[in-house]
Tab-separated table of C-alpha atoms and ligand atoms in Angstrom:
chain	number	residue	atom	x	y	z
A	1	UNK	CA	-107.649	11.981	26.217
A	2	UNK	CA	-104.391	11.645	24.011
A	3	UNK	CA	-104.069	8.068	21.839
A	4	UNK	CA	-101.104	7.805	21.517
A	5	UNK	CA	-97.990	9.155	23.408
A	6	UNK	CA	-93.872	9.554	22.629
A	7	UNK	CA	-91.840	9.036	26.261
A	8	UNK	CA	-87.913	10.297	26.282
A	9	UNK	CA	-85.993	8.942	28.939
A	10	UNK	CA	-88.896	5.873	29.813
A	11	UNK	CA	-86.258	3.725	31.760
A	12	UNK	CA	-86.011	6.671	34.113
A	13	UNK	CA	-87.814	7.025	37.416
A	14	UNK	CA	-90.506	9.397	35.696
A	15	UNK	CA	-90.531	7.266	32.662
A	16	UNK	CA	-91.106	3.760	34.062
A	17	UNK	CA	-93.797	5.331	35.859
A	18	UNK	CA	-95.373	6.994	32.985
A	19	UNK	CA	-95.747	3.230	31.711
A	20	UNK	CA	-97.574	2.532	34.091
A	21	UNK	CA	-99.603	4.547	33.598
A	22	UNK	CA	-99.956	4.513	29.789
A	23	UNK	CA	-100.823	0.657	30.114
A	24	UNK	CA	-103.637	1.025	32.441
A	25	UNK	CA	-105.136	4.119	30.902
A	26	UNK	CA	-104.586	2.111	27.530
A	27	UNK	CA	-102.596	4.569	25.849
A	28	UNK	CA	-100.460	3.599	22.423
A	29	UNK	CA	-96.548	4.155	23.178
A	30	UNK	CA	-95.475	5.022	20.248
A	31	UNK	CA	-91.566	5.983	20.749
A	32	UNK	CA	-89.476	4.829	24.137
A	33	UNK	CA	-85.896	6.309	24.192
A	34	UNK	CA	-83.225	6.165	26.751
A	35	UNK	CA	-79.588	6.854	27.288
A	36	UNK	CA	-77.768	3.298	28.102
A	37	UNK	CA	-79.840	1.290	29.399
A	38	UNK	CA	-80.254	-1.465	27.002
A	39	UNK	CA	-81.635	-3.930	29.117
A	40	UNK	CA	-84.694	-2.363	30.081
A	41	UNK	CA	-85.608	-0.892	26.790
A	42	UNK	CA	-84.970	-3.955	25.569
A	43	UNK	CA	-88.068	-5.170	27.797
A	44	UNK	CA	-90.167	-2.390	27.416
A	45	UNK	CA	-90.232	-2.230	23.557
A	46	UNK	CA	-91.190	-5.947	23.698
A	47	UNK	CA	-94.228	-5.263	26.197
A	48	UNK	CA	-94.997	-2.291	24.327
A	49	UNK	CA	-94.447	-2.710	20.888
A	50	UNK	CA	-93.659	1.232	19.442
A	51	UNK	CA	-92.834	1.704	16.097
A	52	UNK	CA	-89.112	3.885	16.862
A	53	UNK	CA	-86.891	3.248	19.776
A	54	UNK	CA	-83.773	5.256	20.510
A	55	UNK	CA	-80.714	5.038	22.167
A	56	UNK	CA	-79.048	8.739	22.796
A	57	UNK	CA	-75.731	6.483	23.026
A	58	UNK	CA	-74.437	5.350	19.833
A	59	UNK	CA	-73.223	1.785	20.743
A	60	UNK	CA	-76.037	0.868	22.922
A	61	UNK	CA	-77.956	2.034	19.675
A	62	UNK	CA	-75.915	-1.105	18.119
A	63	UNK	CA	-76.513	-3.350	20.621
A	64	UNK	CA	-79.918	-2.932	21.085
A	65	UNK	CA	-80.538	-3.349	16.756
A	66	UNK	CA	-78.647	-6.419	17.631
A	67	UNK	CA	-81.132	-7.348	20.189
A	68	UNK	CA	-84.432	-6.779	18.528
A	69	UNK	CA	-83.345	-7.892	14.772
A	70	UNK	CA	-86.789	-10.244	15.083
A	71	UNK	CA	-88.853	-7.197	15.707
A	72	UNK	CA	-89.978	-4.819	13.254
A	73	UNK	CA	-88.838	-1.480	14.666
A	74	UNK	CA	-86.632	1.249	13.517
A	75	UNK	CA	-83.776	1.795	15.716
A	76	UNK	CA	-82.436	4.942	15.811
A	77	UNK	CA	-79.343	6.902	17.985
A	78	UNK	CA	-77.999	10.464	18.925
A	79	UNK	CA	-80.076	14.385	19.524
A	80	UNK	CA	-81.406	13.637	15.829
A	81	UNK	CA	-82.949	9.988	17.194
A	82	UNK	CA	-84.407	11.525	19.968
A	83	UNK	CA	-85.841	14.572	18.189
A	84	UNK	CA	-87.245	12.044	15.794
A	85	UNK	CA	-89.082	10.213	18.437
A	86	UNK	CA	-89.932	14.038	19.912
A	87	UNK	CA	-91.609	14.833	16.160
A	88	UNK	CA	-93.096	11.276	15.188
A	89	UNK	CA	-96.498	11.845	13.302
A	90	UNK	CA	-98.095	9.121	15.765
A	91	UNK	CA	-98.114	10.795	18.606
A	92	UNK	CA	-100.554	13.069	19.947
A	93	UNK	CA	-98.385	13.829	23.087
A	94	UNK	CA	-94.920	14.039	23.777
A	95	UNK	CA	-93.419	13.418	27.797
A	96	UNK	CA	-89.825	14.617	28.246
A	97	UNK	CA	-88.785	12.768	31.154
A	98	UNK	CA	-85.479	13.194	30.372
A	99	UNK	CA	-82.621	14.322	32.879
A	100	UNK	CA	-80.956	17.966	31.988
A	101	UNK	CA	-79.684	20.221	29.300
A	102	UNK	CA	-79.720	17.254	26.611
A	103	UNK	CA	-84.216	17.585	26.820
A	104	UNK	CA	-84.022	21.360	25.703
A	105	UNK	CA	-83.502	20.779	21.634
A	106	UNK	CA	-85.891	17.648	22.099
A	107	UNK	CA	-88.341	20.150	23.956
A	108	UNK	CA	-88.370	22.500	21.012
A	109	UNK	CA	-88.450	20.053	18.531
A	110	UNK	CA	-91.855	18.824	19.731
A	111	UNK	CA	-93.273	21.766	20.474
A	112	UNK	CA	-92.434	22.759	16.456
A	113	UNK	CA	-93.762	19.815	15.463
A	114	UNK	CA	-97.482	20.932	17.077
A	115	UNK	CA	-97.056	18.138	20.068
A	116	UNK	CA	-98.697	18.938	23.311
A	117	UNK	CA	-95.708	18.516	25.494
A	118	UNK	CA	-96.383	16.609	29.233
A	119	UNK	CA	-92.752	18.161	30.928
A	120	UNK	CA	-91.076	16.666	34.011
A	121	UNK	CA	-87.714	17.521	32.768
A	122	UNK	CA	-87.286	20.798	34.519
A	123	UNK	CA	-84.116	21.770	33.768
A	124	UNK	CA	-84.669	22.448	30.082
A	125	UNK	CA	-87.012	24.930	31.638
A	126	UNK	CA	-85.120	26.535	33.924
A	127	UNK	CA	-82.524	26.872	31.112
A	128	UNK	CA	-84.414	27.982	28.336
A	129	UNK	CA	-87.711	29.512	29.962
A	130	UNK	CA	-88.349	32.373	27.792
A	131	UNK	CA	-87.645	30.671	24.249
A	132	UNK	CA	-89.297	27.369	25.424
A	133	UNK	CA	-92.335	29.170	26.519
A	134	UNK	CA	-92.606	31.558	23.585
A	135	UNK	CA	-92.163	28.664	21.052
A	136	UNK	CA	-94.645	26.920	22.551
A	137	UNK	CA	-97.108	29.713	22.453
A	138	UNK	CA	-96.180	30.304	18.610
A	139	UNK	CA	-97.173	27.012	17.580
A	140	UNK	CA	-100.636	26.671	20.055
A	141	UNK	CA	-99.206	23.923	21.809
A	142	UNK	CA	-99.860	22.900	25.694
A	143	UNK	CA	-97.120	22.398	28.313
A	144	UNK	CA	-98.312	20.001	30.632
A	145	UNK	CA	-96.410	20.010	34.190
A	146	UNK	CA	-95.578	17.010	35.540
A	147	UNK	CA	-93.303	17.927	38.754
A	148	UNK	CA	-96.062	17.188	41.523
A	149	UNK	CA	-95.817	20.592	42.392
A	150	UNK	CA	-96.493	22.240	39.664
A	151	UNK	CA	-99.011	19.944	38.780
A	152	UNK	CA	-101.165	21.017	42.285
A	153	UNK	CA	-100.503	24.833	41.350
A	154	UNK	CA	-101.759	23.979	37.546
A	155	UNK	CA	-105.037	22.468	39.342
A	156	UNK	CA	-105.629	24.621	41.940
A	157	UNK	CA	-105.332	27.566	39.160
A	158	UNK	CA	-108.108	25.893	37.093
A	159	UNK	CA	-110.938	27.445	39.739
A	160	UNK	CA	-108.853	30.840	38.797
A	161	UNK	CA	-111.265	32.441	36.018
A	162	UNK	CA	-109.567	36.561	36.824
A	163	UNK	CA	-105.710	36.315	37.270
A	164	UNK	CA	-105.516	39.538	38.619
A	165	UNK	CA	-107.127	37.905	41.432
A	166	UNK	CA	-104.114	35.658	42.442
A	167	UNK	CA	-101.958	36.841	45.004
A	168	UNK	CA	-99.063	34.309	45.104
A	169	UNK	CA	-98.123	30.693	44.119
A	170	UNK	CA	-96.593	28.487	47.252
A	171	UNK	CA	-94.437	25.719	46.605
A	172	UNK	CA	-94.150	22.995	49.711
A	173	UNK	CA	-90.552	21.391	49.426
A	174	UNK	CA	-90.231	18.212	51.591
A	175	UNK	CA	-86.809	19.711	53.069
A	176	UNK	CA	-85.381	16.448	51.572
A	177	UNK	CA	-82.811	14.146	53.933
A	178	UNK	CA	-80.882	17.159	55.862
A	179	UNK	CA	-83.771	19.564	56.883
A	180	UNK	CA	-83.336	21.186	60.085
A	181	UNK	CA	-78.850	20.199	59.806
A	182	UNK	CA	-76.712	23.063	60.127
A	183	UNK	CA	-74.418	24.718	57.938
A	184	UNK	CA	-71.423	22.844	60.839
A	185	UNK	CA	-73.475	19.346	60.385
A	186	UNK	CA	-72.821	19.185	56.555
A	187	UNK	CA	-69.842	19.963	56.205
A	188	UNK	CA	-68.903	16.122	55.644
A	189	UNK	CA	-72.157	14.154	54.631
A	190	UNK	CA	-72.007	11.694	52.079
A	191	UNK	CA	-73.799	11.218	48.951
A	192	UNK	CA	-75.094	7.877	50.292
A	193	UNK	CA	-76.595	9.961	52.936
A	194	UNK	CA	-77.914	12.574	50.779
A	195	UNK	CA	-79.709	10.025	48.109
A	196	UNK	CA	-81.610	8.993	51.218
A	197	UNK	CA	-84.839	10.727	50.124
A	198	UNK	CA	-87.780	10.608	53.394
A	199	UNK	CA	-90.337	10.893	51.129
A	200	UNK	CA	-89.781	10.168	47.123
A	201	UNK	CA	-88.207	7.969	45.184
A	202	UNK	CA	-86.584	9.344	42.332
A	203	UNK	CA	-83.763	9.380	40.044
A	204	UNK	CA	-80.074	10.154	41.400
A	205	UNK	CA	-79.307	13.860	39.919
A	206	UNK	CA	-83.177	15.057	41.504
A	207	UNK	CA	-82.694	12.793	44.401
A	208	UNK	CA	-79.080	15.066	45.481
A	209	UNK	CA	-80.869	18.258	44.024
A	210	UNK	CA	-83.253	17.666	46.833
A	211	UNK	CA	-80.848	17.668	49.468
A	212	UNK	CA	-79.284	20.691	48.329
A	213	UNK	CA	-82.894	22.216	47.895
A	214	UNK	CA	-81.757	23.292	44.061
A	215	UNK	CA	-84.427	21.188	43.314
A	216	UNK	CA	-87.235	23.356	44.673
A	217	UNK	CA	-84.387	26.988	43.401
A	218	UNK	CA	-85.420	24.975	39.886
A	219	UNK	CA	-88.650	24.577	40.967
A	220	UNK	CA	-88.877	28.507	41.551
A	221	UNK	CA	-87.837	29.023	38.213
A	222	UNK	CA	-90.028	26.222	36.408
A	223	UNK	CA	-93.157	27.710	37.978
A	224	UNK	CA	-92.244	31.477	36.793
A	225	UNK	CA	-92.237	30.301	32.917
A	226	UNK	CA	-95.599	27.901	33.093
A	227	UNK	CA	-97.371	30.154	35.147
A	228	UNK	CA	-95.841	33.146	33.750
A	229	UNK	CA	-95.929	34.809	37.274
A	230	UNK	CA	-93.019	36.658	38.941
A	231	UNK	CA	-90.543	35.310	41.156
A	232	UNK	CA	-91.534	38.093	44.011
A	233	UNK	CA	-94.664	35.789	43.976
A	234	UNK	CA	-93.547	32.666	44.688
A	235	UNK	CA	-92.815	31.187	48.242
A	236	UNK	CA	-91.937	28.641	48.924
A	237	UNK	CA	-92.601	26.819	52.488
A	238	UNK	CA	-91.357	23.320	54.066
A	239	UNK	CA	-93.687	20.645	54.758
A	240	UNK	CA	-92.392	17.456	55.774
A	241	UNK	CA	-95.101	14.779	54.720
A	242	UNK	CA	-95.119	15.641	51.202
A	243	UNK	CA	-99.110	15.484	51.562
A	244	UNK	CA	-100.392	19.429	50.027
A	245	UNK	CA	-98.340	19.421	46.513
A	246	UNK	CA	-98.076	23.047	46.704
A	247	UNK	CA	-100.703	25.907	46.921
A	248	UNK	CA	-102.129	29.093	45.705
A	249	UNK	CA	-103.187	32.211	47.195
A	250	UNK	CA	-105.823	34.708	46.234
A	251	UNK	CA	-106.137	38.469	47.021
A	252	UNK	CA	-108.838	38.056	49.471
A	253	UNK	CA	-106.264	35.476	51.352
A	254	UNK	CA	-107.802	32.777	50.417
A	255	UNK	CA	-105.685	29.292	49.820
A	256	UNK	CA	-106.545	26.757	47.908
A	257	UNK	CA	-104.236	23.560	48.467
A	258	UNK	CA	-103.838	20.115	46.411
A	259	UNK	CA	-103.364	17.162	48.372
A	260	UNK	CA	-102.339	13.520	47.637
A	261	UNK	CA	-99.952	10.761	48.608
A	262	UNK	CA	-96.522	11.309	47.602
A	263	UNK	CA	-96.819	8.798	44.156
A	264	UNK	CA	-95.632	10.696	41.033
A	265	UNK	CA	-98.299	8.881	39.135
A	266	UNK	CA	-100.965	11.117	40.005
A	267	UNK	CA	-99.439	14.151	37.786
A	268	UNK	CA	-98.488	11.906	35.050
A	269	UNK	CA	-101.468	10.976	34.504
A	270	UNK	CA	-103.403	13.866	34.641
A	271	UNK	CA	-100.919	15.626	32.142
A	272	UNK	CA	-101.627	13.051	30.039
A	273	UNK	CA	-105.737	13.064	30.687
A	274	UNK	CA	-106.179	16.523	31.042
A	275	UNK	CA	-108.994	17.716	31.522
A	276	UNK	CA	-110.322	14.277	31.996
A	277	UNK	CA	-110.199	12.623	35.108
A	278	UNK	CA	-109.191	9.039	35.440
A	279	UNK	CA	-109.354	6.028	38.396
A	280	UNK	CA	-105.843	5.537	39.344
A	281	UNK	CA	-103.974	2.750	41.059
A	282	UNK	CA	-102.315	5.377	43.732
A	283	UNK	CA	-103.855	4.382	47.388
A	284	UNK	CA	-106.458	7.078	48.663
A	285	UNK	CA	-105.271	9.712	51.172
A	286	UNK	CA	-106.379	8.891	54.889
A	287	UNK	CA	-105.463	11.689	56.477
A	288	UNK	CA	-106.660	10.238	59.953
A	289	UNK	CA	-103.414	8.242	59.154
A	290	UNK	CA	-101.510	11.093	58.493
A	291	UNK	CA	-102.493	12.799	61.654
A	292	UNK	CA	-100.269	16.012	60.984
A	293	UNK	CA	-99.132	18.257	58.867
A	294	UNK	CA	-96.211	20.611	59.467
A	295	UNK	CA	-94.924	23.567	57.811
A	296	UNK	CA	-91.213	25.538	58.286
A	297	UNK	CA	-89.742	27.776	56.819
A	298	UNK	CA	-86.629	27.254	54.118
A	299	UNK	CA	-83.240	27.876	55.318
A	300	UNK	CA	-81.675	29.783	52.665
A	301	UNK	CA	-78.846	30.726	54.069
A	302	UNK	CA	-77.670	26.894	54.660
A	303	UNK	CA	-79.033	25.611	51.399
A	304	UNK	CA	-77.858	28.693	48.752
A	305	UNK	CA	-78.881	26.542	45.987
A	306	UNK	CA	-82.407	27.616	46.410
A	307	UNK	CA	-81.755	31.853	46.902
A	308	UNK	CA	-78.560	31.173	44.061
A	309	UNK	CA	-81.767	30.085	41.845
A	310	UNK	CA	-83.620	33.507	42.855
A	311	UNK	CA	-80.988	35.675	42.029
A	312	UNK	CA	-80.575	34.367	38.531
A	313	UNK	CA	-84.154	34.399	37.712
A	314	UNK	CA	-84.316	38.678	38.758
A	315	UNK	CA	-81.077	38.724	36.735
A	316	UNK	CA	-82.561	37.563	34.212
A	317	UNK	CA	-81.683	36.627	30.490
A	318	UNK	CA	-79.089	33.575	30.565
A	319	UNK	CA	-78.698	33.837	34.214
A	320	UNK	CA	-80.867	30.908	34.799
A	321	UNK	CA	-78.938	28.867	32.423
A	322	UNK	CA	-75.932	29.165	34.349
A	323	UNK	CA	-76.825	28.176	37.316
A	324	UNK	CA	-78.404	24.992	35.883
A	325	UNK	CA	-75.391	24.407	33.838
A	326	UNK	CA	-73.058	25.185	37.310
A	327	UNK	CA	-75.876	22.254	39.311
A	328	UNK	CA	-75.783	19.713	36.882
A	329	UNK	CA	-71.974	19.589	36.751
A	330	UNK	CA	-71.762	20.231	40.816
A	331	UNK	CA	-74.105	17.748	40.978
A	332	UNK	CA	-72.458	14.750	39.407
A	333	UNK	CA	-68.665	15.959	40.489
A	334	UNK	CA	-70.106	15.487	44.115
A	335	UNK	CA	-72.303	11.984	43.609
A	336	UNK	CA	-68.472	10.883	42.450
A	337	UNK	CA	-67.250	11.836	45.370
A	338	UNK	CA	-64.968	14.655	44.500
A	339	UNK	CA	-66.442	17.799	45.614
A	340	UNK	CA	-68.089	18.390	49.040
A	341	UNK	CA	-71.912	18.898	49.620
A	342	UNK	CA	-71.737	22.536	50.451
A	343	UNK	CA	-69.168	23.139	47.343
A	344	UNK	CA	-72.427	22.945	45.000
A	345	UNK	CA	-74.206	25.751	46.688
A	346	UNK	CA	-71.046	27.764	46.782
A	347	UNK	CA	-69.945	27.032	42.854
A	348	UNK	CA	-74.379	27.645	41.776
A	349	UNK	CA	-73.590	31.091	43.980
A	350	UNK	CA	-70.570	31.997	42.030
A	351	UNK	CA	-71.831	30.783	38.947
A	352	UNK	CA	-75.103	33.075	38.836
A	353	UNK	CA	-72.728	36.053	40.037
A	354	UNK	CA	-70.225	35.899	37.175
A	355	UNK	CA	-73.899	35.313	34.683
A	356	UNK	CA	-74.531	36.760	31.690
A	357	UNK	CA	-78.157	38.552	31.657
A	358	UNK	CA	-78.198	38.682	28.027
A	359	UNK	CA	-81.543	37.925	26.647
A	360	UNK	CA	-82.047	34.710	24.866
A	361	UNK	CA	-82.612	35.033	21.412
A	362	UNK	CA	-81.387	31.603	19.463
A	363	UNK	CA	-81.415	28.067	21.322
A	364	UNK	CA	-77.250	28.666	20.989
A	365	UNK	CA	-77.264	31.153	23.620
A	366	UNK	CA	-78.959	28.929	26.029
A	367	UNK	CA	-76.329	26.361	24.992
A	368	UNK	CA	-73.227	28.529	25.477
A	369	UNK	CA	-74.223	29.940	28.508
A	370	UNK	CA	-74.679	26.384	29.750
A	371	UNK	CA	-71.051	25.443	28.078
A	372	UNK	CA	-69.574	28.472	29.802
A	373	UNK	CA	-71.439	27.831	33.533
A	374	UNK	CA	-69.669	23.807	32.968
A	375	UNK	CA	-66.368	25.139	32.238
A	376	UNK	CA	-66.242	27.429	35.144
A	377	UNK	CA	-67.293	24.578	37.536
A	378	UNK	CA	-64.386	22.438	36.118
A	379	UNK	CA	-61.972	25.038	36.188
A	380	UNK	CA	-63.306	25.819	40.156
A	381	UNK	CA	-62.404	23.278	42.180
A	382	UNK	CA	-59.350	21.958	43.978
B	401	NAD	P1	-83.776	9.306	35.838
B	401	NAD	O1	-82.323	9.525	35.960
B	401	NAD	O2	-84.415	8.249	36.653
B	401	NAD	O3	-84.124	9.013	34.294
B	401	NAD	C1	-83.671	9.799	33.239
B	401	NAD	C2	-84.017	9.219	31.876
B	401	NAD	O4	-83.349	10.020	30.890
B	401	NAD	C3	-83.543	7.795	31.656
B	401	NAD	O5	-84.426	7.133	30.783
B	401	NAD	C4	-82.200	7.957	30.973
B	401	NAD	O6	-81.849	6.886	30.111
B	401	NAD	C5	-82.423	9.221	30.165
B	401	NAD	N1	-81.177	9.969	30.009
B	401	NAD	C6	-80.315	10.337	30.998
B	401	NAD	N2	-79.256	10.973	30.479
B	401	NAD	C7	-79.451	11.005	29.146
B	401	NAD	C8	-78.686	11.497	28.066
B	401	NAD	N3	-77.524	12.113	28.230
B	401	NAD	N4	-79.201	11.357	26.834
B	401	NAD	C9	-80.385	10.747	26.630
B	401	NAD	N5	-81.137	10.254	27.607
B	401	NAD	C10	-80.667	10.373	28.854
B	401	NAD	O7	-84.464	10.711	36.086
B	401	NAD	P2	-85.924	11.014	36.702
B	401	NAD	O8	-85.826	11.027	38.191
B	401	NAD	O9	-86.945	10.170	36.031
B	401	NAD	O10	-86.109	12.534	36.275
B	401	NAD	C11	-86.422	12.911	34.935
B	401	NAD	C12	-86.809	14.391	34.932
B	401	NAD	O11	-88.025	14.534	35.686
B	401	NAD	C13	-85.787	15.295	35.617
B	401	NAD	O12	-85.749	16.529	34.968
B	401	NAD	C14	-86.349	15.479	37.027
B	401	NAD	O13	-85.952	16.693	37.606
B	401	NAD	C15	-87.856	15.471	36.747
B	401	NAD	N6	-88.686	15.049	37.877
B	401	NAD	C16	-88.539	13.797	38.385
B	401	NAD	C17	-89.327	13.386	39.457
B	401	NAD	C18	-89.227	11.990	39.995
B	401	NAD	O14	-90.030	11.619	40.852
B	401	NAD	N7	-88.292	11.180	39.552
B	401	NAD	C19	-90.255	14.278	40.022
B	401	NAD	C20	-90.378	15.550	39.480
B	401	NAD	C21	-89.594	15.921	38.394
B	402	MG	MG1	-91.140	18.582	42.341
């Protein structure tokens, strides 16, 4: 098991978790960063003690120095703070539980530096699949999932010795708040409504990817790169309780499922004890308590986010990176209220249409796709 660990993004929903999780496994936190929030960093970095904090925000960098001028700790700000805390010679492990593009340089960083890398921030992934992937492969490093369902997938695949033997992967996706609501019924919900998640709790920008099931079109795309498996194999199949994680199937039909409660710290930890297994504070599954378990199919043609995801990744190239880019702007534009729920499918849609397939070479494509998929949101809607 890993010493000592590096967490971007630890006052996030992933990161206070990953805490957690550090503390009772006894694992040395050696870097914390986050965005703004000063006042929880602030509290963390005095519970844990690591040796660099960092504030992506410049001011809050200020503030925070301000804050902790009886501690001896280096204070740092900005993409070169975090990649700092991404390469720091302490750490055997890096998590990148940041939100979005701004993990991708972070990501590579790391993986340069020889860190294993635990990932829940997806969308780095989704972005930047083929150069993340091969620069983790040229420096020997691991890439740990931590999205719960890639997590079951990377555990039921350990009893996978042939992979010419695997058939497909199967993703469950809860469905999130508005499973089984027509195309008619959303026009005009809310994004009060939509952060209502049934099942997890999680930060805002996953929470409303959820609801427009982009999160599980990401999810599509995540699994392609770690598993290195193509998209033709991948289902992906609703089941409301949030109990199997996700599956895989062989080519004699055999499944083979993980199960748990829905509690993110399950997958945290075992990215960060793998292949160890540890006790861990999440309640047992009864599933006499559970009593069912149900399975739909996804409605693609009300949620496009999810076949808008599919289309980019058999495009190919930067296509991916668009529609990320498109989400992530769609995404916020509608939390503040000025686009409507169904206006983020339709913008991801036109977004991966309009996409350049150009392979990615440099780290700057991936970035100016991204630039151009934000611009053409902005310039998109009424
Ligand atoms: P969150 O919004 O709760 O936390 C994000 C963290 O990143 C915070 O620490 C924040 O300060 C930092 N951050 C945000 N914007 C930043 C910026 N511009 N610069 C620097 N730091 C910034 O998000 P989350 O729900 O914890 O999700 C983190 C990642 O994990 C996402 O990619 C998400 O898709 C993935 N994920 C989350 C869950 C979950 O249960 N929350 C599950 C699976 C995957
Ligand atoms: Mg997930």
């Amino acid at each position: 098991m890993i010493t000592n660990l590096s967490i971007l993004g630890s006052t996030g929903s992933i990161g206070t978790q990953a805490l957690d999780v550090a503390e009772k496994l006894g694992i040395r936190v050696s870097a914390l960063t986050a965005n703004k929030n000063v006042d929880l960093i602030e509290q963390q970095v005095r519970k844990f003690k690591p040796s660099l904090v960092v504030m992506h925000d410049e001011n809050s960098a200020k503030e925070l120095k301000l804050r902790l001028r009886d501690m001896d700790i280096t204070v740092d700000y900005g993409m070169d703070g975090l990649c700092n805390a991404a390469s720091i010679g302490e750490a055997d492990m890096v998590l990148n539980a940041l939100v979005g593009m701004v993990g991708l340089i972070p990501t590579l960083t790391a993986a340069r530096a020889k860190k294993d890398i635990a990932l829940a921030n997806k969308e780095t992934l989704v972005a930047g699949g083929e150069l993340v992937t091969r620069t983790a492969s040229e420096n020997n490093i691991k890439i740990l999932p931590v999205d719960s369902e890639h997590s079951a997938i990377f555990q039921c695949l350990e009893g996978c010795p042939e992979k010419k033997a695997l058939k497909k992967l199967i993703l469950t996706a809860s469905g999130g708040p508005f499973f089984g609501k027509t195309y008619e019924e959303l026009r005009d919900v809310t994004p009060a409504q939509a952060l209502k998640h049934p099942n997890w709790s999680m930060g805002q920008k996953i929470t409303i990817d959820s609801a427009t099931m982009m999160n599980k079109g990401l999810e599509i795309i995540e699994a392609r790169w770690l598993f290195d498996t193509p998209v033709e194999k991948i289902d992906v199949v609703v089941h409301r309780e949030s109990i199997i994680h996700s599956m895989i199937e062989y080519m004699d039909n055999s499944v083979i499922a993980q199960l748990g409660l829905p509690d993110m710290r399950i997958p945290i930890q075992y990215a960060l004890t793998y292949p160890q297994r540890f006790e861990s504070p999440v309640k047992e599954l009864d599933l006499t308590e559970i009593c069912n378990l149900t399975f739909y199919k996804p409605d693609e043609k009300t949620f496009k986010c999810m076949h808008a995801c599919k289309e980019a990744i058999k495009k190919g190239g930067l296509a991916p990176a668009s529609a990320n880019g498109a989400n992530e702007v769609a995404n916020l534009l509608y939390r503040e209220g000025k686009i409507s729920f169904h206006d983020i499918g339709e913008l991801v849609q036109k977004a991966v249409e309009i996409a350049d397939d150009s392979p990615i070479n440099l780290v700057e494509d991936v970035l100016i796709a991204d630039k151009k998929a934000r611009e053409f949101v902005y310039s998109n809607i009424n």
